[in-house]
Coordinates of C-alpha atoms and ligand atoms in Angstrom, one line a residue:
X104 CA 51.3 -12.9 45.6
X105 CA 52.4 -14.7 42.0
X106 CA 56.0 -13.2 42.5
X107 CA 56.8 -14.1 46.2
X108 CA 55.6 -17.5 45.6
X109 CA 57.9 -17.5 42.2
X110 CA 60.8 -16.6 44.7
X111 CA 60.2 -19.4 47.0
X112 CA 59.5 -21.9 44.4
X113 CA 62.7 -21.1 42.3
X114 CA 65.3 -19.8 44.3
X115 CA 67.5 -23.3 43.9
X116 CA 68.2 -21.6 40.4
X117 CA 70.1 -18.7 41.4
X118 CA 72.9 -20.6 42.6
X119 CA 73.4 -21.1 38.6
X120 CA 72.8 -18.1 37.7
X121 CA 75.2 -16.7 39.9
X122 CA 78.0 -18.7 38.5
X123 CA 78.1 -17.6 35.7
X124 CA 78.7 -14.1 36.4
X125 CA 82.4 -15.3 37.1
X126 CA 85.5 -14.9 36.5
X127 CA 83.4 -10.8 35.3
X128 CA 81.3 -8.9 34.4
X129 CA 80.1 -5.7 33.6
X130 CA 77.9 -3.6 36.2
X131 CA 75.1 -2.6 36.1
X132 CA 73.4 -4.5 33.1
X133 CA 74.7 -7.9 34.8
X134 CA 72.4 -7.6 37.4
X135 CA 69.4 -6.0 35.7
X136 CA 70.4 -9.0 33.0
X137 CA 70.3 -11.5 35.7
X138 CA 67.2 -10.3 37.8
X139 CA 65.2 -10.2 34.4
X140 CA 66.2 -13.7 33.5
X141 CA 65.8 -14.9 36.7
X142 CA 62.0 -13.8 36.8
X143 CA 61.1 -13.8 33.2
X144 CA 59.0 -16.9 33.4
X145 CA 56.7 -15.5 36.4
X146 CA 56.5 -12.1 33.9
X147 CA 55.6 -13.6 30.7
X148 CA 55.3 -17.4 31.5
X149 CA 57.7 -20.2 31.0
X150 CA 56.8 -20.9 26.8
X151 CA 55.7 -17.1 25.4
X152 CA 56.0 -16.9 21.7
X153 CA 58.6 -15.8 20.4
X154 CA 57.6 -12.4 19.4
X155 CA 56.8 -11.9 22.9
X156 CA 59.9 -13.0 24.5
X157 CA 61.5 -11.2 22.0
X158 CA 59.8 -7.8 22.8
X159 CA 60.4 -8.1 26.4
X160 CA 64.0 -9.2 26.0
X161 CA 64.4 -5.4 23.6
X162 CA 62.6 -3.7 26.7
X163 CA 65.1 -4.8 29.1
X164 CA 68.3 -3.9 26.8
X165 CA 66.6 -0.6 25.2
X166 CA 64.6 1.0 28.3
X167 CA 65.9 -0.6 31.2
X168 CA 69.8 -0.8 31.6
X169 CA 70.8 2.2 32.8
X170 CA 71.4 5.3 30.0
X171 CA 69.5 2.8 27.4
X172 CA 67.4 5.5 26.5
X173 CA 69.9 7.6 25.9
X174 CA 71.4 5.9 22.9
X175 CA 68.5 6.1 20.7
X176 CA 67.1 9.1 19.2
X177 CA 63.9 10.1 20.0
X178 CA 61.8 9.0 17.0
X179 CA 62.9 5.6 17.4
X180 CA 62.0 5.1 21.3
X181 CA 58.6 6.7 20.1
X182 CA 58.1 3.9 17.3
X183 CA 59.9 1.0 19.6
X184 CA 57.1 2.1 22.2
X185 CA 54.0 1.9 19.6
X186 CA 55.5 -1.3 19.1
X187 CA 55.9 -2.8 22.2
X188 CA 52.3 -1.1 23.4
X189 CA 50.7 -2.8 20.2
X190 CA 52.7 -6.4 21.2
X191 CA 51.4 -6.1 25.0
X192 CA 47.8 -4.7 23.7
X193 CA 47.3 -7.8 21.3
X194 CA 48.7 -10.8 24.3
X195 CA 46.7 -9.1 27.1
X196 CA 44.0 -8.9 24.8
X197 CA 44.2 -12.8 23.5
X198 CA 44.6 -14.1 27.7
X199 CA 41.2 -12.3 28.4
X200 CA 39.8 -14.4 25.9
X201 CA 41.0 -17.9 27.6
X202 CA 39.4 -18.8 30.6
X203 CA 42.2 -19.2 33.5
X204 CA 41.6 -20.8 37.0
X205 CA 44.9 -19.1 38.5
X206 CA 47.3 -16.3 36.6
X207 CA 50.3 -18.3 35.8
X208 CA 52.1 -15.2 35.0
X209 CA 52.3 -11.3 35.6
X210 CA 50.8 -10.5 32.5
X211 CA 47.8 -13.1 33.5
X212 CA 47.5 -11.2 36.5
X213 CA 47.1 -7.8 34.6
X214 CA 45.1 -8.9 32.2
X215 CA 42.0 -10.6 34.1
X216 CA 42.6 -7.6 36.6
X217 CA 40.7 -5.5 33.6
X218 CA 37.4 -3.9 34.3
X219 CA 34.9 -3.3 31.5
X220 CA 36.5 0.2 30.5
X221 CA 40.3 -0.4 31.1
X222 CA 41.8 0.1 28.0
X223 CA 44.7 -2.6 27.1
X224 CA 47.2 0.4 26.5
X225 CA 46.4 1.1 30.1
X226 CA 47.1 -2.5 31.3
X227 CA 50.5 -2.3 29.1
X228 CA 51.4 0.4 31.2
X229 CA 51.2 -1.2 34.3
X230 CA 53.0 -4.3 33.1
X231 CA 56.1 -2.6 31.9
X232 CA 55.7 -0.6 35.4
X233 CA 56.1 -4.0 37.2
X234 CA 59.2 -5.0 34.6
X235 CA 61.1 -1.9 35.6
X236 CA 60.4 -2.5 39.3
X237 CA 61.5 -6.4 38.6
X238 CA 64.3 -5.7 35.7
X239 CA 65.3 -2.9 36.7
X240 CA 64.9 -1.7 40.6
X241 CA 65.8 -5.1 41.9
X242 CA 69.0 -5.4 39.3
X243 CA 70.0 -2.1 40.2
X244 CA 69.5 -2.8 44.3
X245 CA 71.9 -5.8 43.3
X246 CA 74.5 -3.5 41.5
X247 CA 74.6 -1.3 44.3
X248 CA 75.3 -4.2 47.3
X249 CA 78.1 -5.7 45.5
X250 CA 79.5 -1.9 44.6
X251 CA 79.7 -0.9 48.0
X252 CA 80.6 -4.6 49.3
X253 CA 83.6 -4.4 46.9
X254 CA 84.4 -0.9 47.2
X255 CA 84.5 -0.1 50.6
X256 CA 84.1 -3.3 53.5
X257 CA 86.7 -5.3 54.9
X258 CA 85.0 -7.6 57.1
X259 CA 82.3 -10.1 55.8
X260 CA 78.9 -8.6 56.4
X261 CA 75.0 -10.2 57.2
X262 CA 73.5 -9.8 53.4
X263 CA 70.6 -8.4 55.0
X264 CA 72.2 -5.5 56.4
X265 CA 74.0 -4.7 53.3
X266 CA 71.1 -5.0 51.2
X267 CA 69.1 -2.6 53.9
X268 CA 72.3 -0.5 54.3
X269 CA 72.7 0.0 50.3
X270 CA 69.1 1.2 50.0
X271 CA 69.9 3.8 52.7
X272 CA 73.0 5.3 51.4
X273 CA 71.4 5.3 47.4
X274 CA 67.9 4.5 47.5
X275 CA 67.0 3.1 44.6
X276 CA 63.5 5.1 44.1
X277 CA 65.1 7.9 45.6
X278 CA 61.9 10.4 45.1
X279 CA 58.4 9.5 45.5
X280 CA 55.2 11.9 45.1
X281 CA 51.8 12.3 47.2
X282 CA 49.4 14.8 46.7
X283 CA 47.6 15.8 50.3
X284 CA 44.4 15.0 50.6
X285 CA 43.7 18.5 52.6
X286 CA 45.5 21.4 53.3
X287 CA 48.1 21.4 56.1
X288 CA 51.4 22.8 57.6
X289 CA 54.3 20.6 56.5
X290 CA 57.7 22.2 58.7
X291 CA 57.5 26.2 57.0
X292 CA 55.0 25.7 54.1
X293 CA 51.3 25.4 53.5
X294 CA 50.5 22.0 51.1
X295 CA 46.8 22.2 49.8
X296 CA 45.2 19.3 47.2
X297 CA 46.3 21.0 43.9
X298 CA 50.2 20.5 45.8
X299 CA 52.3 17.5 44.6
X300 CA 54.7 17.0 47.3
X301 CA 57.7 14.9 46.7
X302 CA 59.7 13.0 49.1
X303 CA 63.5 12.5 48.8
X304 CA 64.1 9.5 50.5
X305 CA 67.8 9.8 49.1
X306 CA 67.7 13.5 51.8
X307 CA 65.9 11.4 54.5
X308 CA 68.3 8.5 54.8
X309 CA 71.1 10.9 54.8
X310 CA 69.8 13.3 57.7
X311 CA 72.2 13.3 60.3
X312 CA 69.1 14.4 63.0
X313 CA 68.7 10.4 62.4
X314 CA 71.7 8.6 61.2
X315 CA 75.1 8.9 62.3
X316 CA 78.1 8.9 60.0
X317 CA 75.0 9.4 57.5
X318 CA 77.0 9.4 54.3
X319 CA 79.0 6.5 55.2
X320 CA 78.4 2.5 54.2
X321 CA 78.1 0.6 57.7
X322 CA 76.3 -2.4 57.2
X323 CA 77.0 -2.9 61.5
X324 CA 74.2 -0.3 62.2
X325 CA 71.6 -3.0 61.3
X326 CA 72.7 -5.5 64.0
X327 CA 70.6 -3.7 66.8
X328 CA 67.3 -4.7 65.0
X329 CA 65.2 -2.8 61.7
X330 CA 63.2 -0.4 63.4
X331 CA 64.4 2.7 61.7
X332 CA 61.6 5.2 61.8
X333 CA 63.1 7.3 59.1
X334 CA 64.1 4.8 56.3
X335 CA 62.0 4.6 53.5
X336 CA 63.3 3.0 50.1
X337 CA 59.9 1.7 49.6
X338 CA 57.7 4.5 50.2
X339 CA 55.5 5.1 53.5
X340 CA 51.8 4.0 54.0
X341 CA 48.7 2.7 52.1
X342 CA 51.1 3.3 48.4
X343 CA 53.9 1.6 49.8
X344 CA 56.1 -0.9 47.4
X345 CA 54.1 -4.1 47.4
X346 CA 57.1 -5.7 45.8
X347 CA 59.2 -4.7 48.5
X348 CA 59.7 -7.9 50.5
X349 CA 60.5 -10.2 47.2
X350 CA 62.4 -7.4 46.1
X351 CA 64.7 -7.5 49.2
X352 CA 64.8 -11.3 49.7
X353 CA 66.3 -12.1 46.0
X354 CA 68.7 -9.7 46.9
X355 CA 69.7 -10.8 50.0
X356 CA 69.8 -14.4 48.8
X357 CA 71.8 -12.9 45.7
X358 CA 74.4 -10.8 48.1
X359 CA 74.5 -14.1 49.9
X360 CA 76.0 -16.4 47.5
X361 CA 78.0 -14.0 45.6
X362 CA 79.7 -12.9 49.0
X363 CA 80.1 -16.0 50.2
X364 CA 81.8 -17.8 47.5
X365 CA 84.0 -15.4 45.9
X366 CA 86.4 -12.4 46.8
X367 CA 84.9 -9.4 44.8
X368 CA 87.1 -7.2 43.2
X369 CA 85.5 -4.2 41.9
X370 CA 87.1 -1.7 38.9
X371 CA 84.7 1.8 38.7
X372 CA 86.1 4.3 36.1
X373 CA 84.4 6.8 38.3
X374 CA 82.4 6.2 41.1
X375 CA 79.1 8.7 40.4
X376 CA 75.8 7.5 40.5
X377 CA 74.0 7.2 37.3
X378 CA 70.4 9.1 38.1
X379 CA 67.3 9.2 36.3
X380 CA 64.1 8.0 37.7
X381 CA 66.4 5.2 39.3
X382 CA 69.6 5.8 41.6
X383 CA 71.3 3.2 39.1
X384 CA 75.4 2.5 40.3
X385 CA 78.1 3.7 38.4
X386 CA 79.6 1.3 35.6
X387 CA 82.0 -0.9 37.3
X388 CA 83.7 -4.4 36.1
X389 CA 83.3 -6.9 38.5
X390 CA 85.9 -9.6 39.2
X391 CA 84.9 -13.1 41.5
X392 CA 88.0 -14.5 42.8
X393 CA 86.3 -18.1 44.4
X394 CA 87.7 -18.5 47.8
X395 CA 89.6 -22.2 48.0
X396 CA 88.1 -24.8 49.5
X397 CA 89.6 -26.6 52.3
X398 CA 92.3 -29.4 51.9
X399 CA 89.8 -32.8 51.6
X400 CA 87.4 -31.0 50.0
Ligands
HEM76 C1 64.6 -2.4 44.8 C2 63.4 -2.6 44.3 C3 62.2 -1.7 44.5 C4 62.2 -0.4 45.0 C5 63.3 0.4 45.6 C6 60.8 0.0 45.0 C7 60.4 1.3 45.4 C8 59.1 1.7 45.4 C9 58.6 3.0 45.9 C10 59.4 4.0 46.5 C11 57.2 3.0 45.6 C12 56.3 4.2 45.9 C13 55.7 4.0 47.3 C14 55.0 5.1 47.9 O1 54.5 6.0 47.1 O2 54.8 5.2 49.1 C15 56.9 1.8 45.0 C16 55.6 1.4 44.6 C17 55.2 0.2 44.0 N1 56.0 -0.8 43.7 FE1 58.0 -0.9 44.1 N2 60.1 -0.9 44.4 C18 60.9 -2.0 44.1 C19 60.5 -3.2 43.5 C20 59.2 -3.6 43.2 C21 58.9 -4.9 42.7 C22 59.8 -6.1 42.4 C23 57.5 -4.8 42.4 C24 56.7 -6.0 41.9 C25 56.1 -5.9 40.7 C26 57.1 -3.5 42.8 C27 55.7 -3.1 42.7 C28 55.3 -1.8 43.2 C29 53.9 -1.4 43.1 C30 52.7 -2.2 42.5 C31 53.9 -0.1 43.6 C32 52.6 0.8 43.7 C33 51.9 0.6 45.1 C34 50.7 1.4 45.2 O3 50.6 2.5 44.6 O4 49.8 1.0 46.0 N3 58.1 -2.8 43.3 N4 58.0 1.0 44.8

């Protein structure tokens, strides 16, 4: 897959990127920000024009930091989506028409993944899909690790269980839907095919039947091993998140070299979750003390 290899390939320049989110910053745009321009060459390739990069850039500040929406009125998000449909339409539209041995980018990918009779508005769609999963998913995972690193451990944690721990406690995609392909008894009630059932994985991971101290952050309970039969931040089955491995290793890479070079110090005017279709963290400022080096060093 284009974006795990991107990973592999690139992660010597997060180490940069990190750096400069010190001595603050402001969560959690920072991350969504830093996730976005961490990947936006394996999105949109490494020289897009400039009306592209442009668009893609207004996406990310106008749709996908968390409340964007919010703070435009509706008639303009309808014309800044017409837009930005029209943008995407005319670039997937003008890669179809140049032969490519290998998709260099994302939007390579979706555009030679068109069929006869997919319309490019279509393909759009499932482009900005993947940028909100990248941009905005990912950034928000990342807001949420350094929150509840900052706010509530003591002792240094494994990145990878505080990356698996933060998408237990506030799942990320916290509900997912699946229509049943017959009609069956789920616990007291009858689903048939014209049912949409959604799944809360924000109620799962918080079921104390399964977890105990379920509302509390313990990065510890992922020492014995990851097989957790009812954890499911990426969804269950054939529809799982295909993005779900790169998606955690940036992370834990991320949560890696933040916590391991600086003392976080985390200021939240209010710690409730900000929810929409995303479980995005509350505002908070973020402060990176670097821990001294050793004398000699
Ligand atoms: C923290 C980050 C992410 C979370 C929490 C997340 C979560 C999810 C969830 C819950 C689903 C629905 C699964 C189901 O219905 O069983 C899903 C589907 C999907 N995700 Fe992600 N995702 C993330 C990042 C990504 C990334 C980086 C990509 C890459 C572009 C991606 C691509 C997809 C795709 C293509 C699907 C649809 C799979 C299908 O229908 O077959 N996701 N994701």
């Amino acid at each position: 897959m284009l974006l795990r290899r991107y990973t592999h390939d690139h992660a010597d320049e997060l180490p940069a990127l990190v750096a400069r989110l010190a001595p603050g910053s402001v969560w959690p745009d920072a991350g969504n920000r830093l996730v976005y321009e961490h990947f936006r060459p394996a999105l949109i390739g490494d020289a897009p024009s400039a009306t592209l990069r442009e668009t893609v850039d207004q996406v990310v500040e106008r749709a996908v930091l968390a409340g964007a929406r919010g703070r435009c009125s509706r008639l303009a998000r309808h014309r800044f989506r017409a837009r930005v449909t029209r943008i995407l339409c005319a670039e997937l539209a003008a890669r179809r028409a140049r032969p490519s041995a290998k998709p260099a980018d994302l939007l390579d990918v979706v555009a030679h993944a068109a069929t006869g009779r997919t319309r490019d508005a279509d393909l759009a769609e499932v482009f900005l899909s993947c940028l909100f999963a990248v941009a905005g998913s990912v950034g928000f995972l990342l807001g949420w690790s350094l929150y509840l690193v900052g706010t509530t451990v003591s002792e240094p944690a494994h990145p990878a269980w505080v990356v698996r721990e933060a998408l237990r406690l506030w799942p990320v995609a916290w509900q997912f839907g699946r229509t049943p392909s017959r009609e069956h008894q789920l616990a007291a009630l009858t689903v048939k095919p014209t049912d949409e059932v959604v799944v809360c994985s924000y109620l799962v991971h918080r079921d104390p039947a399964h977890w105990s101290e379920p509302d509390e952050f313990l990065p510890g309970r992922w020492a014995s091993g990851t097989g957790q039969e009812a954890f499911i931040p990426f969804g269950w089955g054939p529809h799982a998140c295909t993005g779900a491995g790169v998606a955690t290793q940036v992370t834990e890479t991320l949560v890696g070299l933040i916590t391991s070079a600086y003392r976080l110090d985390v200021a939240a005017p209010s710690s409730q979750p900000q929810v929409s279709a995303a479980l995005a963290p509350p505002w908070f400022h973020l402060r990176l003390d670097p821990f001294s080096l050793p004398e000699g060093r």
